Coordinates of C-alpha atoms in Angstrom, one line a residue:
Chain A
M179 CA -172.1 17.5 -261.9
K180 CA -175.1 17.4 -263.3
S181 CA -176.9 14.1 -261.6
G182 CA -177.2 12.6 -265.6
T183 CA -173.1 13.2 -265.9
K184 CA -173.0 11.1 -261.5
Y185 CA -175.3 8.2 -264.1
F186 CA -173.4 7.8 -267.1
V187 CA -170.0 7.7 -264.9
W188 CA -171.4 4.8 -262.1
I189 CA -172.6 2.9 -265.4
S190 CA -168.2 4.1 -267.5
A191 CA -166.9 2.6 -264.1
V192 CA -168.8 -0.8 -264.4
L193 CA -168.3 -1.4 -267.8
I194 CA -165.0 -0.5 -267.2
L195 CA -164.1 -2.7 -264.3
V196 CA -165.9 -5.7 -266.2
N197 CA -163.6 -5.0 -269.5
M198 CA -161.2 -6.0 -266.9
Y199 CA -162.4 -8.6 -265.5
L200 CA -162.9 -10.2 -269.2
I201 CA -159.5 -9.0 -270.9
F202 CA -156.9 -10.4 -268.5
V203 CA -159.7 -13.2 -266.8
V204 CA -161.5 -14.4 -269.8
A205 CA -160.2 -13.4 -273.1
P206 CA -157.7 -16.0 -273.9
P207 CA -154.1 -15.5 -274.6
D208 CA -153.4 -15.1 -278.2
M209 CA -151.7 -18.7 -279.8
N210 CA -148.5 -16.7 -281.4
L211 CA -148.3 -13.1 -279.8
G212 CA -148.7 -14.1 -276.4
E213 CA -149.9 -11.7 -272.8
V214 CA -149.1 -9.2 -274.9
Q215 CA -151.6 -9.4 -277.2
R216 CA -154.3 -8.5 -273.8
I217 CA -153.2 -5.0 -275.4
F218 CA -155.0 -4.8 -278.6
Y219 CA -158.5 -4.6 -276.3
L220 CA -157.3 -1.0 -275.6
H221 CA -155.6 0.1 -278.1
V222 CA -157.8 -1.1 -280.8
P223 CA -160.8 0.8 -279.6
M224 CA -158.9 3.4 -279.2
A225 CA -157.3 4.6 -282.3
I226 CA -161.7 3.2 -284.0
L227 CA -162.8 5.7 -282.0
S228 CA -160.1 8.5 -282.5
F229 CA -160.9 8.1 -286.2
L230 CA -164.9 8.3 -285.4
L231 CA -165.3 10.6 -282.9
F232 CA -163.0 13.5 -285.9
F233 CA -165.4 12.5 -288.3
I234 CA -168.3 14.1 -285.9
V235 CA -165.7 17.0 -284.9
A236 CA -165.9 17.0 -288.5
G237 CA -170.0 16.4 -289.2
L238 CA -169.8 19.5 -286.0
S239 CA -167.7 21.3 -287.6
V240 CA -170.2 21.9 -290.7
W241 CA -173.0 22.1 -288.5
Y242 CA -171.2 25.0 -286.7
L243 CA -170.3 27.3 -289.6
I244 CA -174.3 26.9 -291.2
K245 CA -175.9 27.8 -287.6
K246 CA -173.1 29.3 -285.9
D247 CA -174.1 28.6 -282.7
P248 CA -171.6 28.4 -279.5
K249 CA -173.2 25.3 -278.6
I250 CA -172.7 23.2 -280.7
D251 CA -168.5 24.3 -281.2
N252 CA -168.4 23.3 -277.5
L253 CA -169.0 20.7 -278.4
S254 CA -167.0 20.2 -280.9
N255 CA -164.0 21.0 -279.1
A256 CA -164.6 18.4 -276.1
F257 CA -164.8 16.5 -279.3
A258 CA -162.0 16.8 -280.7
E259 CA -160.1 17.0 -276.8
V260 CA -161.0 13.9 -276.3
G261 CA -160.4 12.6 -279.8
L262 CA -156.4 13.7 -278.6
L263 CA -156.9 12.0 -276.1
C264 CA -157.8 8.8 -277.8
V265 CA -154.4 9.0 -280.4
V266 CA -152.0 9.4 -277.8
L267 CA -153.5 6.6 -275.8
A268 CA -153.2 4.4 -279.6
L269 CA -149.9 5.4 -280.3
V270 CA -148.9 4.6 -276.9
T271 CA -150.6 1.3 -276.9
G272 CA -149.3 0.3 -280.5
S273 CA -146.0 1.0 -280.2
I274 CA -145.4 -1.4 -276.3
W275 CA -147.7 -4.0 -278.9
G276 CA -145.3 -3.4 -281.8
R277 CA -141.8 -3.4 -279.7
P278 CA -142.2 -7.7 -279.1
V279 CA -144.3 -8.7 -282.4
W280 CA -142.2 -7.2 -285.4
G281 CA -138.6 -5.6 -283.0
V282 CA -139.5 -1.7 -282.9
W283 CA -141.3 1.3 -281.6
W284 CA -142.5 2.1 -284.3
T285 CA -143.4 0.8 -287.8
W286 CA -144.6 2.8 -291.1
E287 CA -147.5 1.0 -291.1
P288 CA -150.5 2.8 -293.2
R289 CA -152.8 2.2 -289.7
L290 CA -150.3 3.4 -287.5
T291 CA -148.9 6.2 -290.5
T292 CA -152.7 8.1 -290.5
T293 CA -153.6 7.6 -287.2
L294 CA -150.1 9.8 -287.0
I295 CA -151.6 12.0 -289.2
L296 CA -155.2 12.0 -286.9
G297 CA -152.5 13.0 -284.2
M298 CA -150.9 16.0 -285.7
I299 CA -155.1 16.8 -287.6
Y300 CA -155.9 16.8 -283.4
V301 CA -152.7 18.9 -282.9
A302 CA -152.8 21.7 -285.3
Y303 CA -157.1 21.5 -284.3
V304 CA -156.0 22.3 -280.7
M305 CA -153.1 25.2 -281.8
A306 CA -155.2 26.9 -283.6
R307 CA -157.6 27.5 -281.1
A308 CA -155.5 27.8 -278.6
Y309 CA -153.4 30.5 -279.9
T310 CA -156.7 32.2 -280.9
E311 CA -158.2 35.3 -279.3
N312 CA -161.3 35.7 -280.2
Q313 CA -164.0 33.1 -279.2
Q314 CA -166.1 33.9 -283.0
K315 CA -163.2 33.1 -284.4
S316 CA -161.5 30.9 -282.8
A317 CA -164.4 28.7 -283.5
K318 CA -164.4 29.8 -287.4
V319 CA -160.4 28.4 -288.1
A320 CA -161.8 25.3 -285.4
S321 CA -165.1 24.8 -288.0
V322 CA -163.1 24.7 -290.6
L323 CA -159.5 22.3 -289.7
G324 CA -162.3 20.1 -288.4
I325 CA -163.9 19.9 -292.4
I326 CA -160.4 20.0 -293.7
G327 CA -159.2 17.1 -291.7
G328 CA -162.1 15.2 -291.3
I329 CA -162.2 14.9 -295.1
N330 CA -157.9 14.5 -295.8
V331 CA -158.3 11.6 -293.3
P332 CA -159.6 8.6 -294.8
I333 CA -157.6 10.0 -298.4
V334 CA -153.8 10.3 -296.0
Y335 CA -155.2 6.7 -294.9
Y336 CA -155.6 4.9 -298.7
S337 CA -152.2 7.4 -299.7
V338 CA -150.1 5.3 -297.2
K339 CA -152.2 2.1 -297.7
L340 CA -151.0 2.0 -301.4
R341 CA -147.4 2.5 -300.6
S342 CA -147.2 -0.3 -298.5
I343 CA -147.2 -4.4 -299.0
H344 CA -147.8 -5.1 -295.3
P345 CA -151.1 -7.4 -295.0
E346 CA -153.8 -6.2 -292.7
G347 CA -156.0 -8.8 -290.9
T348 CA -159.3 -7.9 -289.2
V349 CA -160.9 -8.0 -286.6
W350 CA -163.3 -10.5 -287.5
D351 CA -160.3 -13.3 -288.1
L352 CA -160.9 -13.4 -284.3
P353 CA -162.3 -16.4 -282.3
S354 CA -165.5 -16.1 -281.2
S355 CA -164.5 -16.0 -277.0
M356 CA -161.1 -12.6 -278.2
L357 CA -164.1 -11.0 -280.7
Y358 CA -166.5 -10.8 -277.9
V359 CA -164.6 -9.2 -274.7
F360 CA -163.3 -7.2 -278.0
L361 CA -166.4 -6.2 -278.8
F362 CA -167.5 -5.2 -274.8
S363 CA -164.3 -3.3 -275.2
I364 CA -165.2 -0.9 -278.3
L365 CA -168.7 -0.5 -276.2
A366 CA -166.8 0.2 -272.9
F367 CA -164.4 2.6 -273.9
S368 CA -166.9 4.1 -276.3
V369 CA -169.2 4.8 -273.1
L370 CA -166.3 6.2 -270.6
I371 CA -165.2 8.3 -274.1
F372 CA -168.6 9.1 -273.9
V373 CA -168.5 10.7 -270.2
L374 CA -165.4 12.4 -271.1
V375 CA -166.9 14.4 -273.5
R376 CA -170.2 15.0 -271.7
L377 CA -167.7 16.8 -269.1
R378 CA -166.0 18.7 -271.1
Y379 CA -168.9 20.2 -272.4
H380 CA -170.6 21.0 -269.2
V381 CA -166.9 22.5 -268.6
L382 CA -167.1 24.2 -271.8
E383 CA -170.4 25.8 -272.1
T384 CA -169.5 26.9 -267.7
E385 CA -166.3 28.7 -269.3
S386 CA -168.7 30.8 -272.5
Y387 CA -171.1 31.5 -269.4
L388 CA -169.1 33.1 -267.4
A389 CA -167.3 34.9 -270.4
K390 CA -170.5 36.2 -271.4
L391 CA -171.3 37.6 -267.1
E392 CA -167.8 39.1 -267.4
L393 CA -168.5 41.0 -270.7
T394 CA -172.4 41.7 -269.2
S395 CA -170.8 43.5 -266.0
N396 CA -168.3 44.9 -267.3
Q397 CA -170.5 47.1 -269.6
K398 CA -172.7 47.4 -267.3
T399 CA -169.4 49.1 -265.5
L400 CA -169.2 51.3 -268.9
E401 CA -172.4 52.5 -268.8
N402 CA -172.3 53.4 -265.8
L403 CA -168.3 55.2 -265.5
Chain B
M79 CA -165.7 46.3 -314.9
N80 CA -166.9 42.9 -315.1
F81 CA -165.5 39.8 -312.0
I82 CA -163.2 37.9 -314.1
K83 CA -161.1 41.8 -314.9
I84 CA -160.3 42.4 -312.2
M85 CA -159.5 38.3 -311.2
W86 CA -156.5 39.0 -313.8
F87 CA -155.7 43.0 -311.8
M88 CA -156.1 40.8 -308.8
V89 CA -153.1 37.0 -310.5
A90 CA -151.3 40.4 -312.7
K91 CA -150.8 42.8 -308.8
D92 CA -149.5 39.5 -307.4
L93 CA -147.1 37.9 -310.2
L94 CA -145.6 42.8 -311.3
I95 CA -144.8 42.3 -307.2
E96 CA -142.2 39.3 -307.1
L97 CA -141.3 40.5 -310.9
R98 CA -140.1 43.8 -309.6
T99 CA -138.3 43.0 -306.3
K100 CA -138.0 38.7 -306.9
E101 CA -137.5 38.4 -303.4
F102 CA -139.5 34.9 -303.0
L103 CA -137.5 32.9 -306.4
S104 CA -134.6 33.8 -305.4
A105 CA -135.1 32.9 -301.7
S106 CA -136.5 29.7 -303.4
L107 CA -133.1 29.1 -305.3
V108 CA -131.5 29.7 -302.5
L109 CA -132.9 27.4 -299.8
G110 CA -133.1 25.2 -302.5
L111 CA -130.1 24.7 -302.9
L112 CA -129.4 25.1 -299.3
L113 CA -131.6 21.9 -298.4
V114 CA -129.8 19.5 -300.7
I115 CA -126.6 20.4 -298.8
V116 CA -128.5 20.1 -295.2
L117 CA -129.5 16.8 -296.4
N118 CA -126.5 15.2 -297.9
F119 CA -123.7 16.0 -295.3
G120 CA -126.9 15.4 -292.6
M121 CA -127.3 11.3 -294.5
Q122 CA -124.0 10.6 -295.8
M123 CA -125.8 9.7 -299.0
S124 CA -123.9 8.0 -301.4
A125 CA -124.3 9.3 -305.6
A126 CA -126.5 5.7 -305.7
D127 CA -128.7 6.8 -303.2
W128 CA -129.2 10.9 -304.5
I129 CA -130.4 8.7 -307.3
M130 CA -133.5 6.1 -304.6
S131 CA -134.5 9.3 -303.1
G132 CA -134.2 12.1 -306.0
P133 CA -137.6 11.4 -305.9
G134 CA -138.1 12.4 -302.1
I135 CA -136.0 15.5 -301.8
L136 CA -136.6 17.1 -305.1
W137 CA -140.3 17.3 -303.4
I138 CA -139.4 18.1 -299.7
C139 CA -137.6 20.2 -301.0
F140 CA -141.1 22.3 -303.3
L141 CA -142.6 21.3 -299.8
F142 CA -141.5 23.6 -297.6
T143 CA -140.9 26.4 -300.7
S144 CA -143.9 26.5 -301.7
V145 CA -145.4 27.0 -297.8
I146 CA -143.0 29.9 -298.1
A147 CA -144.7 31.2 -301.2
V148 CA -148.1 30.9 -299.4
G149 CA -146.8 33.4 -297.4
K150 CA -145.6 35.7 -299.7
V151 CA -147.9 35.7 -301.3
F152 CA -150.9 36.9 -298.7
E153 CA -147.9 39.1 -296.6
N154 CA -149.0 42.1 -298.3
D155 CA -152.9 41.5 -298.8
F156 CA -152.7 41.0 -295.3
N157 CA -150.9 44.1 -294.4
T158 CA -153.1 46.5 -296.3
D159 CA -156.3 44.9 -295.7
A160 CA -156.2 44.7 -299.5
L161 CA -159.3 41.7 -299.0
L162 CA -160.8 43.0 -297.6
G163 CA -161.2 46.1 -299.7
V164 CA -161.4 43.6 -303.1
D165 CA -165.0 42.4 -301.1
L166 CA -166.2 45.3 -300.2
L167 CA -165.6 46.0 -304.8
G168 CA -168.9 43.3 -304.3
L169 CA -166.7 40.7 -306.1
N170 CA -168.1 37.0 -305.9
R171 CA -165.6 35.4 -303.6
D172 CA -165.3 32.6 -305.5
F173 CA -163.3 35.1 -308.0
I174 CA -161.2 36.3 -304.6
F175 CA -159.9 32.9 -303.8
I176 CA -159.0 31.5 -307.5
A177 CA -157.2 35.2 -307.6
K178 CA -155.2 34.1 -305.2
A179 CA -155.3 30.9 -305.8
L180 CA -153.9 31.1 -308.9
S181 CA -151.2 33.5 -307.6
V182 CA -150.0 30.4 -305.7
F183 CA -150.5 28.1 -308.2
I184 CA -148.1 29.8 -311.0
L185 CA -145.6 31.4 -308.3
I186 CA -144.5 27.9 -307.0
S187 CA -144.6 26.8 -310.4
V188 CA -141.9 29.0 -311.5
M189 CA -140.0 27.7 -307.9
E190 CA -140.0 24.4 -309.8
L191 CA -139.0 25.0 -313.2
I192 CA -135.9 27.5 -311.2
L193 CA -135.1 24.4 -308.6
I194 CA -134.9 20.5 -310.8
P195 CA -131.9 22.1 -312.9
V196 CA -130.1 22.0 -309.4
F197 CA -131.3 18.7 -308.6
I198 CA -130.6 17.6 -312.1
V199 CA -126.7 19.4 -311.6
L200 CA -126.5 18.9 -307.4
L201 CA -127.9 15.2 -307.6
G202 CA -126.9 13.8 -311.6
F203 CA -130.8 12.1 -310.7
N204 CA -132.7 13.4 -314.3
P205 CA -136.5 13.5 -313.7
I206 CA -137.2 15.3 -317.1
S207 CA -140.0 12.8 -318.5
L208 CA -143.3 15.3 -319.9
F209 CA -145.0 13.0 -317.8
L210 CA -143.3 14.7 -314.7
L211 CA -146.1 17.0 -315.5
L212 CA -148.7 14.9 -314.5
P213 CA -147.8 15.1 -310.7
V214 CA -146.6 19.0 -311.5
V215 CA -149.8 21.0 -311.8
L216 CA -151.4 18.1 -310.1
F217 CA -149.6 18.6 -306.8
N218 CA -149.1 22.6 -307.5
I219 CA -153.4 22.6 -307.7
G220 CA -154.3 20.5 -304.8
F221 CA -151.6 22.4 -301.9
S222 CA -152.5 25.9 -304.4
L223 CA -155.9 25.1 -303.5
I224 CA -156.2 23.7 -300.4
S225 CA -152.8 27.6 -299.0
T226 CA -154.9 29.6 -300.1
V227 CA -157.9 28.8 -297.1
F228 CA -154.9 27.7 -294.2
A229 CA -153.3 31.8 -295.2
V230 CA -155.4 32.8 -294.5
V231 CA -156.9 31.1 -291.5
A232 CA -153.7 31.2 -289.8
R233 CA -153.7 34.8 -290.3
Q234 CA -156.5 34.3 -287.9
T235 CA -154.3 32.8 -284.9
K236 CA -151.7 34.9 -282.6
S237 CA -148.3 33.8 -284.6
K238 CA -149.2 33.1 -288.1
D239 CA -146.1 32.2 -289.4
L240 CA -145.8 29.7 -287.2
M241 CA -149.6 28.1 -287.7
L242 CA -148.9 28.2 -291.6
P243 CA -146.5 24.7 -292.2
I244 CA -147.7 23.6 -288.7
L245 CA -151.6 23.7 -290.3
L246 CA -150.0 22.6 -294.8
L247 CA -147.5 19.4 -293.5
P248 CA -150.6 17.0 -293.0
I249 CA -153.6 18.3 -295.4
N250 CA -150.7 18.0 -297.8
L251 CA -149.1 14.4 -297.0
P252 CA -151.6 13.0 -299.2
I253 CA -150.9 14.0 -302.6
L254 CA -146.6 14.2 -301.3
I255 CA -146.6 10.9 -300.8
A256 CA -148.3 10.6 -304.3
A257 CA -146.1 13.1 -305.8
V258 CA -142.9 11.2 -304.9
E259 CA -144.1 7.8 -306.3
M260 CA -144.8 9.8 -309.0
T261 CA -141.9 10.7 -309.4
H262 CA -140.2 8.1 -308.7
I263 CA -141.7 5.3 -311.1
I264 CA -141.1 7.8 -313.8
S265 CA -138.0 8.2 -312.8
G266 CA -137.2 4.8 -314.6
E267 CA -138.7 2.0 -316.7
F268 CA -142.8 2.6 -316.6
V269 CA -145.7 1.8 -318.2
F270 CA -148.2 4.4 -317.9
T271 CA -150.9 2.6 -315.7
D272 CA -148.1 2.6 -312.4
L273 CA -149.0 5.9 -312.2
T274 CA -153.0 5.0 -312.4
N275 CA -153.9 5.1 -308.7
W276 CA -151.6 7.6 -307.6
L277 CA -153.4 10.1 -310.5
V278 CA -157.3 8.9 -308.8
V279 CA -154.9 10.3 -305.3
L280 CA -154.7 13.7 -306.7
V281 CA -156.7 13.8 -308.9
G282 CA -159.3 13.3 -306.0
F283 CA -158.0 15.4 -303.7
D284 CA -158.4 18.0 -306.4
L285 CA -161.7 17.6 -307.2
I286 CA -162.8 17.8 -303.3
Y287 CA -161.0 20.7 -301.8
L288 CA -161.4 22.3 -305.4
V289 CA -165.5 22.1 -304.4
I290 CA -165.2 22.6 -300.6
C291 CA -161.9 25.1 -300.5
P292 CA -163.7 28.2 -302.5
W293 CA -166.6 28.0 -299.9
I294 CA -165.6 27.6 -296.2
F295 CA -162.8 30.3 -297.8
G296 CA -166.4 32.7 -298.6
I297 CA -167.3 31.4 -294.6
I298 CA -164.2 32.3 -292.8
L299 CA -163.2 36.1 -294.3
D300 CA -166.2 37.0 -292.9
E301 CA -163.5 37.6 -290.2

């Protein structure tokens, strides 16, 4: 592990521990929902980050198609894989939250539905990569999906929202004691996600380097023959 | 020979193949019928339920049969590397894209024309109205654009038949939702302003992908 990454891992660990303290000790329980509302501090940042990461993937995909640099593709891949983790966590925590609040594990509420569809696009992205043999082909396929997926998410949200009559609150409606904890949660999880992306990117870069070495050594063996 | 003429030949070739074999249109009729039968037994629906859920079922059938149409339109081209041949003619890739999208558009439009009477008979739900042209045409445009790109994308993967619906279904959800909702509104009493929001979704989707898809198609065709 590079020294810079180690540094970020430690910062992230400290932030997450402080975040846990703020969530479970400092933040007051919700007046209506009680203790179960504390899952909000994990659920909402994960949902926000999953959307943000997918827009980053879309941006990186455009950049890759222009520059054709494998490093950009590896970075985009790292963001997408961590993004998929965020979507899964957002959906699972959303379900756990929804059960006591709405009495069901799942409801077709616009934000949940959009997150689910975003998750399906992430899954298609990861599957398309896994099912493509050549790295260059895989990068192109993934970039196309990254761009179209990124453009599609706001349209999905708009169309799902039109269908729904559910009232929607915003985080700015929270009392300040909860809002600070929520904002700190976003910061702590953003740093954690940044560290995970960085680690995954290093692994992908190392894999690419090894693949290149293998190719060169095979070429040399063929030349010697 | 000008580009428009080559483009027209490409569309005519796809349509002529379908006219001679009638593979896709006959299969889509059978598939549409089967979907209605399966849904009837799977959901235990009453006559009132059919009228209520008619638009949804109609569009689910359209979507699934359209996915098959895409596979069919590109099957011969992929088997014979025809797209590569046309590309080597030096034809602008935007024209190749438009020709393939137009083939998909015409095939799925004809398929929908065949399926609608089946639904009227079996579901007791009559969506026929001039306004129905709006969701049908706008959905078909959006679907043709996206599916033309994804057919080439899916071809780069090991299991293209499996990947095509996995790629197409989540991306086409906004236009599916808009088309279902518009058909719902059209099948009852309505004023035109009720359709405005859904028209925005469909027209917006079509315009965005009309700009993006030819660019992406040009890049992905390099392989």
